[in-house]
Amino acid sequence: DAMVIQNPRYQVTQFGKPVTLSCSQTLNHNVMYWYQQKSSQAPKLLFHYYDKDFNNEADTPDNFQSRRPNTSFCFLDIRSPGLGDAAMYLCATSSTWGGPDQPQHFGDGTRLSIL
Amino acid sequence: QKEVEQDPGPLSVPEGAIVSLNCTYSNSAFQYFMWYRQYSRKGPELLMYTYSSGNKEDGRFTAQVDKSSKYISLFIRDSQPSDSATYLCAMSGSNDYKLSFGAGTTVTVRA
């Protein structure tokens, strides 16, 4: 089945130690998104790629970076994780954008813990 | 004030009951109104959507949008234990990539 796969499902890192989360998709979608979801809060869009074009949300901290080396893969890099970065990170894809006719397909997330 | 407000619950109902969920919003530019279902330790999945105002029915699920009141609802009839999940509302403008989510309502259907 075509899907969005996130690895690892659970990640533990130390305060200040860089960490990379990965996302792959077999849907061949143009758009890939990264969301941060803290407990009992709405998913918060961090950034997205339309093909190779990177779009950062205005309030995304500089500590968060992303790479998309090809259509299938996208990475989220957290350069110096702080305790406040502990959250579920969701990757999503869509064929293009514009309404739910092009719905976003989500992976199952990576739960990040900071020691 | 948050752009989208959703009562987090939790909501616990007996099997067969009607579940009523709702969201309010402040941005009058929103045109698409979606409901996502998120099972524990899973990503959100699109359940159904409505464009502009009106009702939409899909099996046991009914979505309603009242743009004049900036209020949307989701009803689940004949609820089943398998409906136990967190339900997130989400909205966007026309041709807008960005979804604005509610915080989600956690629903438990007791067998």
PDB file of C-alpha atoms in Angstrom:
ATOM      1  CA  ASP A   1       0.000   0.000   0.000  1.00  0.00           C
ATOM      2  CA  ALA A   2       1.188   3.508  -0.787  1.00  0.00           C
ATOM      3  CA  MET A   3       1.877   5.336   2.407  1.00  0.00           C
ATOM      4  CA  VAL A   4       3.844   7.821   4.466  1.00  0.00           C
ATOM      5  CA  ILE A   5       6.439   6.170   6.685  1.00  0.00           C
ATOM      6  CA  GLN A   6       8.181   7.852   9.568  1.00  0.00           C
ATOM      7  CA  ASN A   7      11.269   6.536  11.299  1.00  0.00           C
ATOM      8  CA  PRO A   8      11.912   6.024  14.068  1.00  0.00           C
ATOM      9  CA  ARG A   9       8.554   5.828  15.821  1.00  0.00           C
ATOM     10  CA  TYR A  10      10.165   6.779  19.112  1.00  0.00           C
ATOM     11  CA  GLN A  11      13.321   8.816  19.512  1.00  0.00           C
ATOM     12  CA  VAL A  12      15.098   9.744  22.715  1.00  0.00           C
ATOM     13  CA  THR A  13      17.869  12.304  22.641  1.00  0.00           C
ATOM     14  CA  GLN A  14      19.800  14.362  25.127  1.00  0.00           C
ATOM     15  CA  PHE A  15      19.315  18.038  25.729  1.00  0.00           C
ATOM     16  CA  GLY A  16      21.329  19.883  23.089  1.00  0.00           C
ATOM     17  CA  LYS A  17      22.248  16.803  21.058  1.00  0.00           C
ATOM     18  CA  PRO A  18      21.275  17.097  17.373  1.00  0.00           C
ATOM     19  CA  VAL A  19      18.627  14.697  16.151  1.00  0.00           C
ATOM     20  CA  THR A  20      17.221  13.840  12.718  1.00  0.00           C
ATOM     21  CA  LEU A  21      13.782  12.448  12.007  1.00  0.00           C
ATOM     22  CA  SER A  22      12.968  10.931   8.653  1.00  0.00           C
ATOM     23  CA  CYS A  23       9.923  10.599   6.463  1.00  0.00           C
ATOM     24  CA  SER A  24       9.468   8.681   3.243  1.00  0.00           C
ATOM     25  CA  GLN A  25       6.489   8.423   0.911  1.00  0.00           C
ATOM     26  CA  THR A  26       5.449   6.106  -1.861  1.00  0.00           C
ATOM     27  CA  LEU A  27       2.581   8.344  -3.035  1.00  0.00           C
ATOM     28  CA  ASN A  28       4.829  10.386  -5.348  1.00  0.00           C
ATOM     29  CA  HIS A  29       3.278  13.541  -3.922  1.00  0.00           C
ATOM     30  CA  ASN A  30       4.733  16.957  -4.658  1.00  0.00           C
ATOM     31  CA  VAL A  31       4.187  18.467  -1.239  1.00  0.00           C
ATOM     32  CA  MET A  32       5.655  17.272   2.047  1.00  0.00           C
ATOM     33  CA  TYR A  33       4.906  18.857   5.413  1.00  0.00           C
ATOM     34  CA  TRP A  34       6.311  18.680   8.918  1.00  0.00           C
ATOM     35  CA  TYR A  35       4.064  19.304  11.908  1.00  0.00           C
ATOM     36  CA  GLN A  36       4.782  19.446  15.614  1.00  0.00           C
ATOM     37  CA  GLN A  37       2.015  18.132  17.866  1.00  0.00           C
ATOM     38  CA  LYS A  38       2.314  18.527  21.612  1.00  0.00           C
ATOM     39  CA  SER A  39       0.041  16.672  24.004  1.00  0.00           C
ATOM     40  CA  SER A  40      -3.596  17.797  23.729  1.00  0.00           C
ATOM     41  CA  GLN A  41      -2.663  20.554  21.265  1.00  0.00           C
ATOM     42  CA  ALA A  42      -3.371  21.151  17.614  1.00  0.00           C
ATOM     43  CA  PRO A  43      -0.741  20.072  15.092  1.00  0.00           C
ATOM     44  CA  LYS A  44       1.443  23.075  14.302  1.00  0.00           C
ATOM     45  CA  LEU A  45       2.900  23.400  10.818  1.00  0.00           C
ATOM     46  CA  LEU A  46       6.651  23.900  10.907  1.00  0.00           C
ATOM     47  CA  PHE A  47       7.428  24.015   7.186  1.00  0.00           C
ATOM     48  CA  HIS A  48       6.663  22.379   3.889  1.00  0.00           C
ATOM     49  CA  TYR A  49       8.263  21.608   0.559  1.00  0.00           C
ATOM     50  CA  TYR A  50       6.571  21.964  -2.792  1.00  0.00           C
ATOM     51  CA  ASP A  51       8.936  19.876  -4.863  1.00  0.00           C
ATOM     52  CA  LYS A  52      12.293  21.425  -3.959  1.00  0.00           C
ATOM     53  CA  ASP A  53      10.871  24.771  -2.871  1.00  0.00           C
ATOM     54  CA  PHE A  54      11.184  25.153   0.871  1.00  0.00           C
ATOM     55  CA  ASN A  55       8.632  27.205   2.813  1.00  0.00           C
ATOM     56  CA  ASN A  56       9.260  28.020   6.441  1.00  0.00           C
ATOM     57  CA  GLU A  57       6.453  29.142   8.745  1.00  0.00           C
ATOM     58  CA  ALA A  58       7.213  32.524  10.274  1.00  0.00           C
ATOM     59  CA  ASP A  59       7.152  31.266  13.846  1.00  0.00           C
ATOM     60  CA  THR A  60       9.214  28.113  13.324  1.00  0.00           C
ATOM     61  CA  PRO A  61      12.335  28.361  15.506  1.00  0.00           C
ATOM     62  CA  ASP A  62      15.716  28.521  13.757  1.00  0.00           C
ATOM     63  CA  ASN A  63      16.616  25.365  15.672  1.00  0.00           C
ATOM     64  CA  PHE A  64      14.476  23.407  13.212  1.00  0.00           C
ATOM     65  CA  GLN A  65      15.753  22.675   9.725  1.00  0.00           C
ATOM     66  CA  SER A  66      14.586  20.419   6.937  1.00  0.00           C
ATOM     67  CA  ARG A  67      16.024  18.673   3.914  1.00  0.00           C
ATOM     68  CA  ARG A  68      14.348  17.048   0.958  1.00  0.00           C
ATOM     69  CA  PRO A  69      16.976  15.274  -1.130  1.00  0.00           C
ATOM     70  CA  ASN A  70      14.431  13.739  -3.510  1.00  0.00           C
ATOM     71  CA  THR A  71      10.691  13.350  -4.023  1.00  0.00           C
ATOM     72  CA  SER A  72      10.402  10.404  -1.678  1.00  0.00           C
ATOM     73  CA  PHE A  73      12.327  11.542   1.378  1.00  0.00           C
ATOM     74  CA  CYS A  74      12.215  14.451   3.762  1.00  0.00           C
ATOM     75  CA  PHE A  75      14.162  14.993   6.976  1.00  0.00           C
ATOM     76  CA  LEU A  76      13.611  17.128  10.029  1.00  0.00           C
ATOM     77  CA  ASP A  77      16.784  18.228  11.809  1.00  0.00           C
ATOM     78  CA  ILE A  78      16.684  19.690  15.292  1.00  0.00           C
ATOM     79  CA  ARG A  79      20.068  21.230  15.889  1.00  0.00           C
ATOM     80  CA  SER A  80      20.020  21.707  19.639  1.00  0.00           C
ATOM     81  CA  PRO A  81      16.896  20.154  21.142  1.00  0.00           C
ATOM     82  CA  GLY A  82      15.499  21.756  24.249  1.00  0.00           C
ATOM     83  CA  LEU A  83      13.016  20.304  26.710  1.00  0.00           C
ATOM     84  CA  GLY A  84      10.255  22.262  25.001  1.00  0.00           C
ATOM     85  CA  ASP A  85      10.855  20.371  21.755  1.00  0.00           C
ATOM     86  CA  ALA A  86       9.551  17.122  23.188  1.00  0.00           C
ATOM     87  CA  ALA A  87       6.518  16.348  21.040  1.00  0.00           C
ATOM     88  CA  MET A  88       5.067  14.148  18.348  1.00  0.00           C
ATOM     89  CA  TYR A  89       6.405  15.120  14.919  1.00  0.00           C
ATOM     90  CA  LEU A  90       4.095  14.348  12.043  1.00  0.00           C
ATOM     91  CA  CYS A  91       5.023  14.177   8.395  1.00  0.00           C
ATOM     92  CA  ALA A  92       2.309  14.623   5.793  1.00  0.00           C
ATOM     93  CA  THR A  93       2.118  14.692   2.016  1.00  0.00           C
ATOM     94  CA  SER A  94      -0.318  15.955  -0.572  1.00  0.00           C
ATOM     95  CA  SER A  95      -0.415  15.782  -4.338  1.00  0.00           C
ATOM     96  CA  THR A  96      -0.621  19.535  -4.576  1.00  0.00           C
ATOM     97  CA  TRP A  97      -2.360  22.050  -2.411  1.00  0.00           C
ATOM     98  CA  GLY A  98      -5.786  23.576  -2.404  1.00  0.00           C
ATOM     99  CA  GLY A  99      -8.688  22.112  -0.501  1.00  0.00           C
ATOM    100  CA  PRO A 100      -9.454  18.616   0.680  1.00  0.00           C
ATOM    101  CA  ASP A 101      -9.696  17.302  -2.895  1.00  0.00           C
ATOM    102  CA  GLN A 102      -5.944  17.076  -2.402  1.00  0.00           C
ATOM    103  CA  PRO A 103      -6.005  15.814   1.166  1.00  0.00           C
ATOM    104  CA  GLN A 104      -2.947  15.587   3.343  1.00  0.00           C
ATOM    105  CA  HIS A 105      -1.874  12.026   4.139  1.00  0.00           C
ATOM    106  CA  PHE A 106      -0.151  11.686   7.485  1.00  0.00           C
ATOM    107  CA  GLY A 107       2.435   9.278   8.762  1.00  0.00           C
ATOM    108  CA  ASP A 108       2.107   7.776  12.231  1.00  0.00           C
ATOM    109  CA  GLY A 109       4.586  10.243  13.695  1.00  0.00           C
ATOM    110  CA  THR A 110       7.812  10.147  15.648  1.00  0.00           C
ATOM    111  CA  ARG A 111       7.496  10.751  19.368  1.00  0.00           C
ATOM    112  CA  LEU A 112      10.564  12.676  20.504  1.00  0.00           C
ATOM    113  CA  SER A 113      11.671  12.685  24.124  1.00  0.00           C
ATOM    114  CA  ILE A 114      14.428  14.888  25.493  1.00  0.00           C
ATOM    115  CA  LEU A 115      16.494  13.805  28.488  1.00  0.00           C
TER     116      LEU A 115
ATOM    117  CA  GLN B   1      -7.545  33.946  20.793  1.00  0.00           C
ATOM    118  CA  LYS B   2      -6.857  30.762  18.852  1.00  0.00           C
ATOM    119  CA  GLU B   3      -7.960  30.666  15.249  1.00  0.00           C
ATOM    120  CA  VAL B   4      -9.801  27.376  15.822  1.00  0.00           C
ATOM    121  CA  GLU B   5     -11.290  26.383  19.161  1.00  0.00           C
ATOM    122  CA  GLN B   6     -12.267  22.819  19.993  1.00  0.00           C
ATOM    123  CA  ASP B   7     -13.368  21.410  23.334  1.00  0.00           C
ATOM    124  CA  PRO B   8     -10.769  18.775  24.269  1.00  0.00           C
ATOM    125  CA  GLY B   9     -13.235  16.647  26.225  1.00  0.00           C
ATOM    126  CA  PRO B  10     -12.709  13.887  27.038  1.00  0.00           C
ATOM    127  CA  LEU B  11     -16.068  12.550  25.969  1.00  0.00           C
ATOM    128  CA  SER B  12     -17.237   9.116  27.120  1.00  0.00           C
ATOM    129  CA  VAL B  13     -20.447   7.623  25.739  1.00  0.00           C
ATOM    130  CA  PRO B  14     -22.096   4.187  25.771  1.00  0.00           C
ATOM    131  CA  GLU B  15     -22.128   2.145  22.587  1.00  0.00           C
ATOM    132  CA  GLY B  16     -24.988   3.164  20.314  1.00  0.00           C
ATOM    133  CA  ALA B  17     -25.137   6.750  21.546  1.00  0.00           C
ATOM    134  CA  ILE B  18     -24.877   9.803  19.308  1.00  0.00           C
ATOM    135  CA  VAL B  19     -21.570  11.610  19.606  1.00  0.00           C
ATOM    136  CA  SER B  20     -21.634  15.361  19.002  1.00  0.00           C
ATOM    137  CA  LEU B  21     -18.406  17.243  18.359  1.00  0.00           C
ATOM    138  CA  ASN B  22     -17.923  20.865  17.414  1.00  0.00           C
ATOM    139  CA  CYS B  23     -15.449  23.607  16.641  1.00  0.00           C
ATOM    140  CA  THR B  24     -15.640  27.355  16.402  1.00  0.00           C
ATOM    141  CA  TYR B  25     -13.369  29.532  14.335  1.00  0.00           C
ATOM    142  CA  SER B  26     -12.560  33.170  13.788  1.00  0.00           C
ATOM    143  CA  ASN B  27     -11.216  33.405  10.227  1.00  0.00           C
ATOM    144  CA  SER B  28     -14.039  34.198   7.813  1.00  0.00           C
ATOM    145  CA  ALA B  29     -11.787  33.221   4.869  1.00  0.00           C
ATOM    146  CA  PHE B  30     -12.080  29.517   5.694  1.00  0.00           C
ATOM    147  CA  GLN B  31     -13.966  27.653   2.980  1.00  0.00           C
ATOM    148  CA  TYR B  32     -13.076  24.006   3.522  1.00  0.00           C
ATOM    149  CA  PHE B  33     -13.948  22.284   6.766  1.00  0.00           C
ATOM    150  CA  MET B  34     -12.514  18.888   7.546  1.00  0.00           C
ATOM    151  CA  TRP B  35     -12.659  16.296  10.265  1.00  0.00           C
ATOM    152  CA  TYR B  36      -9.695  14.079  10.947  1.00  0.00           C
ATOM    153  CA  ARG B  37      -9.699  10.998  13.142  1.00  0.00           C
ATOM    154  CA  GLN B  38      -6.551  10.116  15.055  1.00  0.00           C
ATOM    155  CA  TYR B  39      -6.254   6.773  16.787  1.00  0.00           C
ATOM    156  CA  SER B  40      -3.818   6.413  19.649  1.00  0.00           C
ATOM    157  CA  ARG B  41      -0.193   6.348  18.420  1.00  0.00           C
ATOM    158  CA  LYS B  42      -1.309   6.927  14.844  1.00  0.00           C
ATOM    159  CA  GLY B  43      -1.340   9.884  12.463  1.00  0.00           C
ATOM    160  CA  PRO B  44      -4.536  11.776  11.621  1.00  0.00           C
ATOM    161  CA  GLU B  45      -6.653  10.433   8.764  1.00  0.00           C
ATOM    162  CA  LEU B  46      -9.201  12.465   6.849  1.00  0.00           C
ATOM    163  CA  LEU B  47     -12.707  11.383   7.808  1.00  0.00           C
ATOM    164  CA  MET B  48     -14.807  13.791   5.767  1.00  0.00           C
ATOM    165  CA  TYR B  49     -14.978  17.345   4.582  1.00  0.00           C
ATOM    166  CA  THR B  50     -17.497  20.012   3.668  1.00  0.00           C
ATOM    167  CA  TYR B  51     -17.145  22.960   1.394  1.00  0.00           C
ATOM    168  CA  SER B  52     -18.701  26.200   2.605  1.00  0.00           C
ATOM    169  CA  SER B  53     -21.960  25.908   4.507  1.00  0.00           C
ATOM    170  CA  GLY B  54     -24.316  22.984   4.664  1.00  0.00           C
ATOM    171  CA  ASN B  55     -24.504  19.372   5.692  1.00  0.00           C
ATOM    172  CA  LYS B  56     -22.786  16.256   4.458  1.00  0.00           C
ATOM    173  CA  GLU B  57     -23.574  12.699   5.408  1.00  0.00           C
ATOM    174  CA  ASP B  58     -21.358   9.651   5.055  1.00  0.00           C
ATOM    175  CA  GLY B  59     -22.721   6.514   6.635  1.00  0.00           C
ATOM    176  CA  ARG B  60     -22.961   7.073  10.387  1.00  0.00           C
ATOM    177  CA  PHE B  61     -21.156  10.422  10.154  1.00  0.00           C
ATOM    178  CA  THR B  62     -22.732  13.822   9.495  1.00  0.00           C
ATOM    179  CA  ALA B  63     -20.773  17.054   9.178  1.00  0.00           C
ATOM    180  CA  GLN B  64     -22.465  20.435   9.470  1.00  0.00           C
ATOM    181  CA  VAL B  65     -21.102  23.884   8.778  1.00  0.00           C
ATOM    182  CA  ASP B  66     -22.721  27.159   9.789  1.00  0.00           C
ATOM    183  CA  LYS B  67     -20.519  29.898   8.372  1.00  0.00           C
ATOM    184  CA  SER B  68     -22.749  32.657   9.710  1.00  0.00           C
ATOM    185  CA  SER B  69     -21.975  31.464  13.233  1.00  0.00           C
ATOM    186  CA  LYS B  70     -18.462  30.226  12.424  1.00  0.00           C
ATOM    187  CA  TYR B  71     -19.409  26.891  13.905  1.00  0.00           C
ATOM    188  CA  ILE B  72     -18.926  23.359  12.618  1.00  0.00           C
ATOM    189  CA  SER B  73     -20.139  20.038  13.968  1.00  0.00           C
ATOM    190  CA  LEU B  74     -19.598  16.342  13.514  1.00  0.00           C
ATOM    191  CA  PHE B  75     -22.195  13.813  14.590  1.00  0.00           C
ATOM    192  CA  ILE B  76     -21.543  10.104  14.920  1.00  0.00           C
ATOM    193  CA  ARG B  77     -24.668   7.977  15.037  1.00  0.00           C
ATOM    194  CA  ASP B  78     -24.840   4.495  16.528  1.00  0.00           C
ATOM    195  CA  SER B  79     -21.357   4.928  17.964  1.00  0.00           C
ATOM    196  CA  GLN B  80     -19.113   1.877  18.178  1.00  0.00           C
ATOM    197  CA  PRO B  81     -16.089   1.124  20.373  1.00  0.00           C
ATOM    198  CA  SER B  82     -14.018   1.346  17.189  1.00  0.00           C
ATOM    199  CA  ASP B  83     -14.971   5.040  17.005  1.00  0.00           C
ATOM    200  CA  SER B  84     -12.879   5.673  20.129  1.00  0.00           C
ATOM    201  CA  ALA B  85     -10.249   8.146  18.961  1.00  0.00           C
ATOM    202  CA  THR B  86      -9.328  11.812  18.970  1.00  0.00           C
ATOM    203  CA  TYR B  87     -11.258  13.873  16.436  1.00  0.00           C
ATOM    204  CA  LEU B  88      -9.615  16.987  15.062  1.00  0.00           C
ATOM    205  CA  CYS B  89     -11.352  19.644  13.058  1.00  0.00           C
ATOM    206  CA  ALA B  90      -9.304  21.417  10.413  1.00  0.00           C
ATOM    207  CA  MET B  91     -10.013  24.278   8.044  1.00  0.00           C
ATOM    208  CA  SER B  92      -8.471  26.067   5.119  1.00  0.00           C
ATOM    209  CA  GLY B  93      -9.198  28.771   2.615  1.00  0.00           C
ATOM    210  CA  SER B  94      -9.696  28.078  -1.070  1.00  0.00           C
ATOM    211  CA  ASN B  95      -6.480  26.967  -2.783  1.00  0.00           C
ATOM    212  CA  ASP B  96      -4.708  27.279   0.527  1.00  0.00           C
ATOM    213  CA  TYR B  97      -2.101  24.705   1.500  1.00  0.00           C
ATOM    214  CA  LYS B  98      -2.258  25.539   5.147  1.00  0.00           C
ATOM    215  CA  LEU B  99      -4.596  23.679   7.481  1.00  0.00           C
ATOM    216  CA  SER B 100      -5.618  25.252  10.771  1.00  0.00           C
ATOM    217  CA  PHE B 101      -6.377  22.510  13.263  1.00  0.00           C
ATOM    218  CA  GLY B 102      -8.345  22.373  16.445  1.00  0.00           C
ATOM    219  CA  ALA B 103      -6.696  20.700  19.429  1.00  0.00           C
ATOM    220  CA  GLY B 104      -8.890  17.613  19.112  1.00  0.00           C
ATOM    221  CA  THR B 105     -11.623  15.998  21.201  1.00  0.00           C
ATOM    222  CA  THR B 106     -10.899  12.588  22.679  1.00  0.00           C
ATOM    223  CA  VAL B 107     -13.875  10.239  22.449  1.00  0.00           C
ATOM    224  CA  THR B 108     -14.294   6.910  24.209  1.00  0.00           C
ATOM    225  CA  VAL B 109     -17.216   4.659  23.289  1.00  0.00           C
ATOM    226  CA  ARG B 110     -17.882   2.142  26.060  1.00  0.00           C
ATOM    227  CA  ALA B 111     -19.023  -1.345  25.044  1.00  0.00           C
TER     228      ALA B 111
END
